[in-house]
Amino acid sequence: MPGDHRRIRGPEESQPPQLYAADEDEAPAARDPTRLRPVYARAGLLSQAKGSAYLEAGGTKVLCAVSGPRQAEGSERGSGPAGAGGEAPAALRGRLLCDFRRAPFAGRRRRAPPGGGEERELALALQEALEPAVRLGRYPRAQLEVSALLLEDGGSALAAALTAAALALADAGVEMYDLVVGCGLSRTPEPAPTWLLDPTRLEEEHAAAGLTVALMPVLNQVAGLLGSGEGGPTESWAEAVRLGLEGCQRLYPVLQQCLVRAARRRGAAAPS
Amino acid sequence: MAAGFKTVEPLEYYRRFLKENCRPDGRELGEFRTTTVNIGSISTADGSALVKLGNTTVICGIKAEFAAPPTDTPDKGYVVPNVDLPPLCSSRFRSGPPGEEAQVASQFIADVIENSQIIQKEDLCISPGKLSWVLYCDIICLDYDGNILDACTFALLAALKNVQLPEVTINEETGLAEVNLKKKSYLNIRTHPVATSFAVFDDTLLIVDPTGEEEHLATGTLTVVMDEEGKLCCLHKPGGSGLTGAKLQDCMSRAVTRHKEVKKLMDEVIKSMKSK
């Protein structure tokens, strides 16, 4: 990067070899639209973070760590109205700071480290989806830092990051109303558009539209929704949301198991 | 009682252990933590490796791209290392541009690559003056518990051994490159530099492979990089207490033994990968 004097300088610009390769237009294979890839989840694996979780779904690998609560930086926000249900007023509520990073080697093309707009958008999406689940009123004037790192993008990266972040928060012992489970969807292009659950990277690249849904399974409330792409009839999008919510519910038992195992491990390791 | 003492007087607590020639986690002064390495786990990268040194976890991913060779050396390619210490590895790092420690680590890795000639940059050149390979080596620390330089060097070496580059031919008529993604070949790794880090306590005692707490309490650190013929590639001693010549010789012999252990581990892993 020309101006970046903090990193070792490389060439001014470079191209990936795929640009020059003989045409390899692989179309994604047809498959059952409601299949979820098998998920491997593990919590409590980093020694330096308060809580951590690693999630692997197909080719997507995400690692998430939570630190805090620590004193909130920045001036006090003006006193806002008290939240519904007797929550602490806005000035006293804790803050959730989310950071989403993509490893430079995570996608097909290398992305130089300062990620730019996309990473910030996803970090904001993470924050918006996790806030309803965390009891921020119990951490007055404190901030919780959640950092997600995408090691390999195999499709549905935001959904995996959401799930990993919720697991990491639970592993850190942060008070929560419920876990947040994320699920990704994508719609195949024109002839016969169908919504596919948990798309792979190839399916996402060939998709006409994409959607990520975040659900709080026990409360059965939607925590977050982010979609973009070509427009379509409202019924199609509504059906996609329903499909996504079903997918999240199916994923929930795996995450419960993961947290139980992590708690057992912690119990066994800690000297009483 | 011990936990209280440790919080109030960490250095004294530590000295009690050092007097008995051991450390709080049960290791001897010259003993390394359990090292594990996992190669080729990231399929989007051309080469990758994950190294765990006790709790310290580092992942290295290598992406190869095309670029025009540098104008002053038209027959060489580029190797661009970058060490990233994100806030997830330890609470002392903030998100944003690379801090001092990350920059020092990146420069150290660049020096190791340059001095040990791990790859001949001429091997990366496809067509002098027109096209060459750039190897972007991105090293990310996932868990910071001391001795980051050793882990980064090992991860880089293991990832480089795992890199497979596709075959490239320059089409005579159009002058464009033609890439055959089906035919891939490994890089020619000439030397295998291995780093060994030491921490200096109270200006006299040397301990090997310091953890995060030990680094914090130490009065100085030293990193020695050796290659297989017992040649010294790089010595990194950022200030701290002075060392006599004899102690330095000691460190170098310990580094030679460490090199043998690491090389054995890596050969085993590569063999198990190839036999798949």
Coordinates of C-alpha atoms in Angstrom, one line a residue:
Chain A
M1 CA 0.0 0.0 0.0
P2 CA 1.6 3.3 -1.1
G3 CA 0.9 5.4 2.0
D4 CA 1.1 2.7 4.7
H5 CA 4.5 3.1 6.3
R6 CA 3.6 0.8 9.1
R7 CA 3.7 -2.3 7.0
I8 CA 6.4 -3.9 4.9
R9 CA 6.2 -2.5 1.3
G10 CA 5.3 -4.8 -1.5
P11 CA 4.6 -4.0 -5.2
E12 CA 2.3 -1.2 -6.0
E13 CA -0.3 -3.5 -7.4
S14 CA -0.7 -7.2 -8.0
Q15 CA -3.2 -9.5 -9.7
P16 CA -4.4 -12.9 -8.6
P17 CA -3.3 -15.8 -11.0
Q18 CA -7.0 -16.8 -11.4
L19 CA -7.5 -13.8 -13.7
Y20 CA -5.2 -15.5 -16.3
A21 CA -6.3 -19.0 -15.8
A22 CA -8.2 -20.9 -18.5
D23 CA -12.0 -20.5 -18.0
E24 CA -13.2 -22.4 -15.0
D25 CA -16.8 -21.4 -14.7
E26 CA -18.1 -24.0 -12.3
A27 CA -21.7 -23.6 -11.6
P28 CA -22.7 -24.7 -8.2
A29 CA -24.2 -28.2 -8.1
A30 CA -27.9 -28.6 -7.4
R31 CA -28.8 -29.6 -3.9
D32 CA -31.5 -29.8 -1.3
P33 CA -32.3 -26.1 -0.5
T34 CA -32.9 -26.7 3.2
R35 CA -29.7 -28.6 3.9
L36 CA -27.5 -27.2 6.7
R37 CA -23.8 -28.0 6.6
P38 CA -22.5 -29.9 9.6
V39 CA -21.2 -27.5 12.2
Y40 CA -18.2 -27.8 14.6
A41 CA -18.3 -25.4 17.5
R42 CA -16.0 -25.1 20.4
A43 CA -16.0 -22.6 23.2
G44 CA -13.3 -21.6 25.6
L45 CA -10.2 -22.2 23.6
L46 CA -8.2 -18.9 23.9
S47 CA -6.2 -18.4 27.1
Q48 CA -5.9 -14.7 26.9
A49 CA -9.6 -13.8 26.2
K50 CA -12.3 -13.8 28.8
G51 CA -14.5 -15.8 26.5
S52 CA -13.9 -17.3 23.1
A53 CA -15.5 -19.5 20.5
Y54 CA -14.5 -21.2 17.2
L55 CA -17.1 -22.2 14.7
E56 CA -16.5 -24.2 11.5
A57 CA -19.4 -24.8 9.0
G58 CA -18.3 -26.4 5.8
G59 CA -15.4 -24.2 4.6
T60 CA -16.2 -21.2 6.8
K61 CA -14.0 -20.8 9.8
V62 CA -14.6 -18.1 12.4
L63 CA -12.9 -17.3 15.7
C64 CA -14.4 -14.9 18.1
A65 CA -13.1 -13.5 21.4
V66 CA -14.7 -11.4 24.1
S67 CA -12.9 -9.2 26.6
G68 CA -14.2 -6.9 29.3
P69 CA -16.3 -5.6 30.9
R70 CA -14.0 -2.6 31.3
Q71 CA -14.6 1.1 31.9
A72 CA -16.2 2.7 28.9
E73 CA -14.1 5.2 27.1
G74 CA -15.4 8.5 25.8
S75 CA -17.6 11.1 27.5
E76 CA -20.9 10.2 29.0
R77 CA -23.7 10.1 26.6
G78 CA -26.6 12.4 27.5
S79 CA -29.3 10.9 29.7
G80 CA -31.8 9.3 27.4
P81 CA -35.2 7.9 28.3
A82 CA -35.3 4.7 30.3
G83 CA -35.7 1.6 28.1
A84 CA -38.8 -0.4 28.2
G85 CA -39.3 -2.9 31.0
G86 CA -37.5 -0.8 33.7
E87 CA -34.1 -1.0 32.1
A88 CA -31.4 1.4 33.3
P89 CA -31.5 4.8 31.5
A90 CA -29.4 5.0 28.3
A91 CA -26.6 6.9 30.0
L92 CA -25.9 4.1 32.4
R93 CA -26.3 1.1 30.1
G94 CA -23.2 -0.8 29.0
R95 CA -21.9 -0.7 25.5
L96 CA -21.1 -3.5 23.1
L97 CA -18.2 -2.8 20.8
C98 CA -17.9 -5.2 17.9
D99 CA -15.0 -5.6 15.5
F100 CA -15.1 -7.8 12.5
R101 CA -12.0 -8.7 10.6
R102 CA -11.3 -10.8 7.6
A103 CA -7.9 -12.5 7.4
P104 CA -6.1 -11.4 4.2
F105 CA -6.0 -15.0 3.0
A106 CA -9.7 -15.7 3.8
G107 CA -11.2 -15.2 0.3
R108 CA -10.3 -16.0 -3.3
R109 CA -8.5 -12.7 -3.7
R110 CA -6.1 -11.3 -1.1
R111 CA -7.5 -8.3 0.7
A112 CA -4.9 -6.0 2.2
P113 CA -5.4 -5.5 6.0
P114 CA -7.2 -2.2 6.4
G115 CA -10.5 -3.7 5.5
G116 CA -12.6 -0.7 4.7
G117 CA -16.3 -0.2 4.5
E118 CA -17.5 -3.8 4.3
E119 CA -15.9 -4.9 7.6
R120 CA -17.4 -1.9 9.3
E121 CA -20.8 -2.7 8.0
L122 CA -20.6 -6.3 9.2
A123 CA -19.3 -5.1 12.6
L124 CA -22.3 -2.8 12.9
A125 CA -24.6 -5.7 11.9
L126 CA -23.0 -7.9 14.6
Q127 CA -23.5 -5.2 17.2
E128 CA -27.1 -4.6 16.3
A129 CA -27.9 -8.3 16.4
L130 CA -26.1 -9.0 19.7
E131 CA -27.4 -6.1 21.6
P132 CA -31.0 -7.4 22.2
A133 CA -29.6 -10.6 23.7
V134 CA -27.1 -9.1 26.2
R135 CA -28.3 -7.6 29.5
L136 CA -26.3 -4.4 29.0
G137 CA -28.2 -2.8 32.0
R138 CA -26.2 -5.0 34.3
Y139 CA -22.9 -3.4 33.1
P140 CA -23.3 0.3 33.7
R141 CA -20.7 2.6 32.2
A142 CA -18.8 -0.5 31.0
Q143 CA -17.9 -1.8 27.6
L144 CA -17.7 -5.3 26.3
E145 CA -15.4 -5.9 23.3
V146 CA -16.3 -8.6 20.9
S147 CA -13.8 -9.3 18.1
A148 CA -14.5 -11.7 15.3
L149 CA -11.9 -13.0 12.9
L150 CA -12.8 -14.8 9.7
L151 CA -10.1 -17.2 8.9
E152 CA -11.6 -18.7 5.8
D153 CA -14.7 -17.6 3.9
G154 CA -16.7 -20.6 2.7
G155 CA -20.1 -18.9 2.5
S156 CA -22.5 -17.4 5.1
A157 CA -19.6 -15.7 6.9
L158 CA -21.7 -13.1 8.8
A159 CA -24.1 -15.8 10.1
A160 CA -21.2 -17.9 11.4
A161 CA -19.6 -14.8 13.0
L162 CA -22.9 -14.0 14.8
T163 CA -23.2 -17.5 16.2
A164 CA -19.5 -17.5 17.2
A165 CA -19.9 -14.1 18.9
A166 CA -22.9 -15.2 20.9
L167 CA -21.1 -18.4 22.0
A168 CA -18.1 -16.4 23.0
L169 CA -20.3 -14.0 25.1
A170 CA -21.9 -16.9 26.8
D171 CA -18.5 -18.5 27.4
A172 CA -17.3 -15.2 29.0
G173 CA -20.1 -15.4 31.5
V174 CA -21.8 -12.2 30.2
E175 CA -25.4 -12.0 31.3
M176 CA -27.6 -12.7 28.4
Y177 CA -31.4 -13.2 27.8
D178 CA -30.7 -15.8 25.1
L179 CA -28.1 -17.0 22.6
V180 CA -28.2 -15.5 19.1
V181 CA -28.0 -18.0 16.2
G182 CA -27.3 -16.8 12.7
C183 CA -28.2 -18.3 9.3
G184 CA -27.3 -17.3 5.8
L185 CA -29.5 -17.6 2.7
S186 CA -29.0 -16.9 -1.0
R187 CA -31.3 -16.8 -4.0
T188 CA -30.3 -18.5 -7.2
P189 CA -30.6 -16.3 -10.4
E190 CA -33.4 -15.9 -12.8
P191 CA -34.6 -19.2 -14.3
A192 CA -36.3 -20.7 -11.3
P193 CA -35.2 -18.6 -8.4
T194 CA -35.1 -20.6 -5.2
W195 CA -33.8 -19.7 -1.8
L196 CA -30.9 -21.8 -0.6
L197 CA -30.1 -22.2 3.1
D198 CA -26.5 -21.9 4.3
P199 CA -24.9 -21.2 0.8
T200 CA -21.3 -22.1 0.0
R201 CA -19.0 -19.5 -1.4
L202 CA -19.6 -20.6 -4.9
E203 CA -23.4 -20.4 -4.5
E204 CA -23.0 -16.9 -2.9
E205 CA -20.9 -15.7 -5.9
H206 CA -23.6 -16.9 -8.4
A207 CA -26.5 -15.6 -6.3
A208 CA -28.9 -12.8 -7.2
A209 CA -29.7 -11.9 -3.6
G210 CA -28.4 -12.7 -0.1
L211 CA -29.9 -12.6 3.3
T212 CA -28.6 -13.2 6.9
V213 CA -31.1 -13.8 9.7
A214 CA -30.3 -13.8 13.4
L215 CA -32.7 -15.4 15.8
M216 CA -32.9 -15.8 19.6
P217 CA -34.1 -19.4 19.6
V218 CA -35.7 -19.7 23.1
L219 CA -37.5 -16.3 23.0
N220 CA -38.2 -17.0 19.3
Q221 CA -37.5 -13.3 18.5
V222 CA -35.5 -12.1 15.5
A223 CA -32.4 -10.2 16.7
G224 CA -31.1 -9.1 13.3
L225 CA -31.7 -9.2 9.6
L226 CA -29.5 -8.1 6.8
G227 CA -30.3 -8.6 3.1
S228 CA -29.2 -7.2 -0.2
G229 CA -29.5 -8.0 -3.9
E230 CA -32.0 -7.9 -6.7
G231 CA -35.5 -7.2 -5.7
G232 CA -38.3 -9.8 -5.8
P233 CA -41.9 -10.2 -4.6
T234 CA -42.4 -9.7 -0.9
E235 CA -43.7 -13.3 -0.4
S236 CA -40.3 -14.6 -1.7
W237 CA -38.4 -12.6 1.0
A238 CA -40.9 -13.5 3.7
E239 CA -40.5 -17.2 2.8
A240 CA -36.7 -16.8 2.9
V241 CA -36.9 -15.3 6.4
R242 CA -39.1 -18.2 7.5
L243 CA -36.6 -20.7 6.1
G244 CA -33.7 -18.9 7.8
L245 CA -35.5 -19.0 11.2
E246 CA -36.1 -22.7 10.8
G247 CA -32.4 -23.2 10.1
C248 CA -31.5 -21.3 13.2
Q249 CA -33.7 -23.4 15.3
R250 CA -32.1 -26.6 13.9
L251 CA -28.7 -25.3 14.8
Y252 CA -29.5 -24.5 18.4
P253 CA -29.0 -28.0 20.0
V254 CA -25.4 -28.1 18.6
L255 CA -24.6 -24.8 20.3
Q256 CA -26.1 -25.9 23.6
Q257 CA -24.0 -29.1 23.6
C258 CA -20.9 -27.0 22.8
L259 CA -21.5 -24.7 25.8
V260 CA -22.2 -27.6 28.2
R261 CA -18.9 -29.2 27.2
A262 CA -17.0 -26.0 27.6
A263 CA -18.5 -25.5 31.1
R264 CA -17.5 -29.0 32.0
R265 CA -14.0 -28.4 30.8
R266 CA -13.8 -25.2 32.8
G267 CA -15.1 -27.0 35.9
A268 CA -12.6 -29.8 35.6
A269 CA -9.6 -27.5 35.0
A270 CA -10.3 -24.9 37.7
P271 CA -8.8 -25.9 41.1
S272 CA -11.7 -25.7 43.6
Chain B
M1 CA -2.0 -17.8 49.9
A2 CA 0.3 -18.4 46.9
A3 CA -2.1 -16.6 44.6
G4 CA -2.1 -13.6 46.9
F5 CA 1.6 -13.5 47.0
K6 CA 1.8 -13.8 43.2
T7 CA -0.4 -10.8 42.7
V8 CA 1.4 -8.5 45.2
E9 CA 5.0 -9.5 44.5
P10 CA 5.1 -11.2 41.1
L11 CA 8.9 -10.9 40.8
E12 CA 9.7 -12.4 44.2
Y13 CA 7.2 -15.2 43.6
Y14 CA 9.1 -15.9 40.4
R15 CA 12.5 -15.7 42.0
R16 CA 11.5 -18.4 44.5
F17 CA 10.9 -20.8 41.6
L18 CA 14.1 -19.8 39.7
K19 CA 16.2 -20.5 42.8
E20 CA 15.0 -24.2 42.5
N21 CA 15.8 -24.1 38.8
C22 CA 12.3 -24.5 37.6
R23 CA 9.3 -22.4 36.7
P24 CA 5.7 -22.1 37.9
D25 CA 4.3 -24.2 35.1
G26 CA 6.7 -27.0 36.0
R27 CA 9.2 -26.6 33.1
E28 CA 12.9 -26.6 33.5
L29 CA 14.8 -23.4 32.6
G30 CA 15.9 -24.8 29.3
E31 CA 12.6 -26.6 28.3
F32 CA 10.2 -25.6 25.6
R33 CA 6.4 -25.8 25.8
T34 CA 4.6 -28.4 23.8
T35 CA 4.8 -27.4 20.1
T36 CA 2.1 -28.5 17.7
V37 CA 1.7 -27.7 14.0
N38 CA -1.1 -28.1 11.6
I39 CA -0.5 -27.6 7.9
G40 CA -2.8 -26.8 5.0
S41 CA -6.0 -26.1 6.9
I42 CA -7.0 -22.9 5.1
S43 CA -8.1 -24.0 1.6
T44 CA -8.5 -20.4 0.2
A45 CA -4.8 -19.7 0.9
D46 CA -2.0 -21.1 -1.3
G47 CA -0.2 -22.4 1.8
S48 CA -1.1 -22.2 5.5
A49 CA 0.1 -23.4 8.8
L50 CA -1.1 -23.1 12.4
V51 CA 1.5 -23.3 15.2
K52 CA 0.8 -23.7 18.9
L53 CA 3.6 -23.1 21.4
G54 CA 1.9 -23.9 24.7
N55 CA -0.9 -21.4 24.6
T56 CA 0.6 -19.1 22.1
T57 CA -1.2 -19.7 18.8
V58 CA -0.2 -18.2 15.4
I59 CA -1.6 -18.9 12.0
C60 CA 0.2 -18.0 8.8
G61 CA -1.5 -17.9 5.4
I62 CA 0.3 -17.3 2.1
K63 CA -1.3 -15.9 -1.0
A64 CA 0.6 -15.8 -4.3
E65 CA -0.2 -13.1 -6.9
F66 CA 1.4 -11.6 -10.0
A67 CA 3.2 -8.3 -10.1
A68 CA 5.8 -6.6 -12.2
P69 CA 9.3 -7.2 -10.7
P70 CA 11.0 -4.2 -9.0
T71 CA 12.7 -1.9 -11.4
D72 CA 16.1 -2.2 -9.7
T73 CA 16.1 -6.0 -9.6
P74 CA 14.1 -7.2 -12.6
D75 CA 14.9 -10.8 -12.1
K76 CA 13.5 -11.1 -8.5
G77 CA 10.1 -11.6 -7.1
Y78 CA 8.7 -10.3 -3.8
V79 CA 8.1 -11.9 -0.4
V80 CA 6.0 -9.5 1.7
P81 CA 5.5 -10.6 5.4
N82 CA 3.0 -9.0 7.6
V83 CA 2.5 -9.8 11.3
D84 CA -0.9 -8.9 12.7
L85 CA -1.6 -8.8 16.5
P86 CA -5.4 -8.3 16.6
P87 CA -7.3 -7.3 19.8
L88 CA -8.6 -10.9 20.0
C89 CA -5.2 -12.3 20.9
S90 CA -4.7 -10.2 24.0
S91 CA -6.4 -7.4 25.8
R92 CA -3.4 -5.1 25.5
F93 CA -3.8 -4.6 21.7
R94 CA -6.3 -2.2 20.3
S95 CA -8.0 -2.4 16.9
G96 CA -6.6 -0.1 14.2
P97 CA -3.3 0.2 12.4
P98 CA -0.4 -2.1 13.5
G99 CA 1.1 -1.1 16.8
E100 CA 4.8 -1.0 17.7
E101 CA 5.1 -4.7 18.6
A102 CA 3.4 -5.8 15.4
Q103 CA 5.7 -3.6 13.3
V104 CA 8.8 -5.0 15.1
A105 CA 7.6 -8.5 14.5
S106 CA 7.0 -7.8 10.8
Q107 CA 10.4 -6.3 10.4
F108 CA 12.0 -9.3 12.2
I109 CA 10.3 -11.8 9.9
A110 CA 11.4 -9.7 6.9
D111 CA 15.0 -9.8 8.2
V112 CA 14.9 -13.5 8.7
I113 CA 13.6 -14.1 5.2
E114 CA 16.2 -11.8 3.7
N115 CA 19.2 -13.1 5.8
S116 CA 18.5 -16.8 5.7
Q117 CA 17.7 -16.9 2.0
I118 CA 14.9 -19.2 2.8
I119 CA 13.7 -18.7 -0.8
Q120 CA 15.8 -17.4 -3.6
K121 CA 13.9 -14.4 -4.9
E122 CA 15.1 -15.3 -8.4
D123 CA 13.0 -18.5 -8.2
L124 CA 9.9 -16.3 -8.0
C125 CA 10.6 -14.5 -11.2
I126 CA 8.6 -15.8 -14.2
S127 CA 9.7 -13.5 -16.9
P128 CA 12.5 -11.0 -16.1
G129 CA 11.3 -7.4 -16.2
K130 CA 7.7 -8.4 -16.9
L131 CA 6.2 -10.8 -14.5
S132 CA 7.0 -12.3 -11.1
W133 CA 5.3 -13.9 -8.1
V134 CA 4.6 -11.9 -5.0
L135 CA 4.2 -14.1 -1.9
Y136 CA 2.1 -12.2 0.7
C137 CA 2.8 -14.0 4.0
D138 CA 0.1 -12.9 6.5
I139 CA 0.8 -14.1 10.0
I140 CA -2.0 -13.5 12.5
C141 CA -1.6 -14.2 16.2
L142 CA -4.7 -15.8 17.7
D143 CA -3.6 -16.2 21.3
Y144 CA -0.7 -14.2 22.8
D145 CA 1.1 -16.0 25.6
G146 CA 4.7 -14.9 25.0
N147 CA 7.4 -16.0 22.6
I148 CA 5.6 -14.7 19.5
L149 CA 8.7 -14.5 17.3
D150 CA 9.5 -18.2 17.6
A151 CA 5.9 -19.2 16.7
C152 CA 5.8 -16.7 13.8
T153 CA 9.0 -18.0 12.3
F154 CA 7.9 -21.6 12.6
A155 CA 4.5 -20.8 11.1
L156 CA 6.1 -19.0 8.2
L157 CA 8.4 -21.9 7.5
A158 CA 5.7 -24.5 7.7
A159 CA 3.4 -22.5 5.5
L160 CA 6.1 -21.9 2.9
K161 CA 6.7 -25.6 2.7
N162 CA 3.0 -26.1 2.1
V163 CA 2.7 -23.5 -0.8
Q164 CA 1.9 -24.8 -4.2
L165 CA 2.3 -22.5 -7.1
P166 CA 0.5 -23.2 -10.4
E167 CA 2.5 -23.4 -13.6
V168 CA 2.8 -20.2 -15.6
T169 CA 3.8 -19.8 -19.2
I170 CA 4.1 -16.6 -21.2
N171 CA 2.2 -16.8 -24.5
E172 CA 4.7 -15.6 -27.1
E173 CA 2.1 -13.8 -29.4
T174 CA -0.1 -12.0 -26.9
G175 CA 2.6 -11.5 -24.3
L176 CA 0.0 -12.5 -21.6
A177 CA 0.5 -15.1 -18.9
E178 CA -1.3 -18.4 -19.1
V179 CA -1.9 -20.1 -15.8
N180 CA -2.6 -23.8 -15.5
L181 CA -4.3 -24.2 -12.1
K182 CA -4.3 -28.0 -12.4
K183 CA -0.5 -28.3 -12.4
K184 CA 1.0 -27.1 -9.2
S185 CA 4.5 -27.4 -7.7
Y186 CA 6.0 -26.8 -4.4
L187 CA 8.4 -24.0 -3.6
N188 CA 12.1 -24.6 -3.4
I189 CA 12.9 -24.0 0.2
R190 CA 16.7 -23.7 0.6
T191 CA 17.2 -23.3 4.3
H192 CA 15.1 -23.9 7.4
P193 CA 15.6 -21.0 9.9
V194 CA 14.3 -21.8 13.4
A195 CA 14.1 -19.1 16.1
T196 CA 14.8 -19.6 19.7
S197 CA 13.8 -17.0 22.2
F198 CA 15.3 -16.4 25.7
A199 CA 14.3 -14.0 28.5
V200 CA 16.9 -12.6 30.9
F201 CA 16.1 -12.3 34.5
D202 CA 17.9 -10.1 37.0
D203 CA 20.7 -9.5 34.4
T204 CA 22.0 -13.1 34.9
L205 CA 19.6 -15.9 34.5
L206 CA 18.5 -17.1 31.1
I207 CA 15.3 -18.9 30.5
V208 CA 14.1 -20.4 27.3
D209 CA 10.6 -19.9 25.7
P210 CA 9.2 -17.3 28.0
T211 CA 5.4 -17.1 28.6
G212 CA 3.5 -13.8 28.6
E213 CA 4.0 -13.3 32.3
E214 CA 7.7 -14.1 32.2
E215 CA 8.3 -11.7 29.3
H216 CA 6.6 -9.0 31.4
L217 CA 8.9 -9.7 34.4
A218 CA 12.1 -10.1 32.4
T219 CA 14.8 -7.5 32.2
G220 CA 15.7 -8.3 28.6
T221 CA 14.9 -10.7 25.8
L222 CA 17.0 -12.3 23.1
T223 CA 16.1 -14.2 19.9
V224 CA 18.5 -16.4 18.0
V225 CA 17.7 -17.7 14.5
M226 CA 19.7 -20.7 13.3
D227 CA 19.6 -22.7 10.1
E228 CA 20.4 -26.4 9.7
E229 CA 24.2 -26.0 9.1
G230 CA 24.5 -24.3 12.5
K231 CA 24.8 -20.9 10.7
L232 CA 23.5 -17.9 12.5
C233 CA 20.9 -16.1 10.4
C234 CA 19.6 -13.4 12.7
L235 CA 20.1 -12.2 16.3
H236 CA 17.5 -9.9 17.8
K237 CA 18.3 -8.3 21.1
P238 CA 16.1 -5.2 21.6
G239 CA 17.9 -3.4 24.5
G240 CA 17.5 -4.9 27.9
S241 CA 20.3 -6.1 30.2
G242 CA 23.7 -7.0 28.8
L243 CA 25.0 -10.5 28.2
T244 CA 28.5 -11.9 28.4
G245 CA 30.0 -13.6 25.4
A246 CA 29.9 -17.0 27.1
K247 CA 26.2 -16.7 27.8
L248 CA 25.6 -15.8 24.2
Q249 CA 27.5 -18.9 23.1
D250 CA 25.3 -20.9 25.5
C251 CA 22.2 -19.5 23.8
M252 CA 23.5 -20.4 20.4
S253 CA 24.1 -24.0 21.3
R254 CA 20.7 -24.3 22.8
A255 CA 19.3 -22.8 19.6
V256 CA 21.1 -25.5 17.6
T257 CA 19.4 -28.3 19.6
R258 CA 16.1 -26.6 19.3
H259 CA 16.6 -26.5 15.5
K260 CA 16.9 -30.3 15.4
E261 CA 13.7 -30.8 17.4
V262 CA 11.7 -28.4 15.3
K263 CA 13.1 -29.8 12.0
K264 CA 12.1 -33.3 13.1
L265 CA 8.6 -32.2 14.0
M266 CA 8.1 -30.5 10.7
D267 CA 9.5 -33.3 8.6
E268 CA 7.0 -35.7 10.3
V269 CA 4.1 -33.4 9.6
I270 CA 5.1 -32.9 5.9
K271 CA 5.6 -36.7 5.5
S272 CA 2.1 -37.3 6.9
M273 CA 0.6 -34.8 4.6
K274 CA 2.3 -36.2 1.5
S275 CA 1.3 -39.7 2.3
K276 CA -2.4 -38.8 2.2

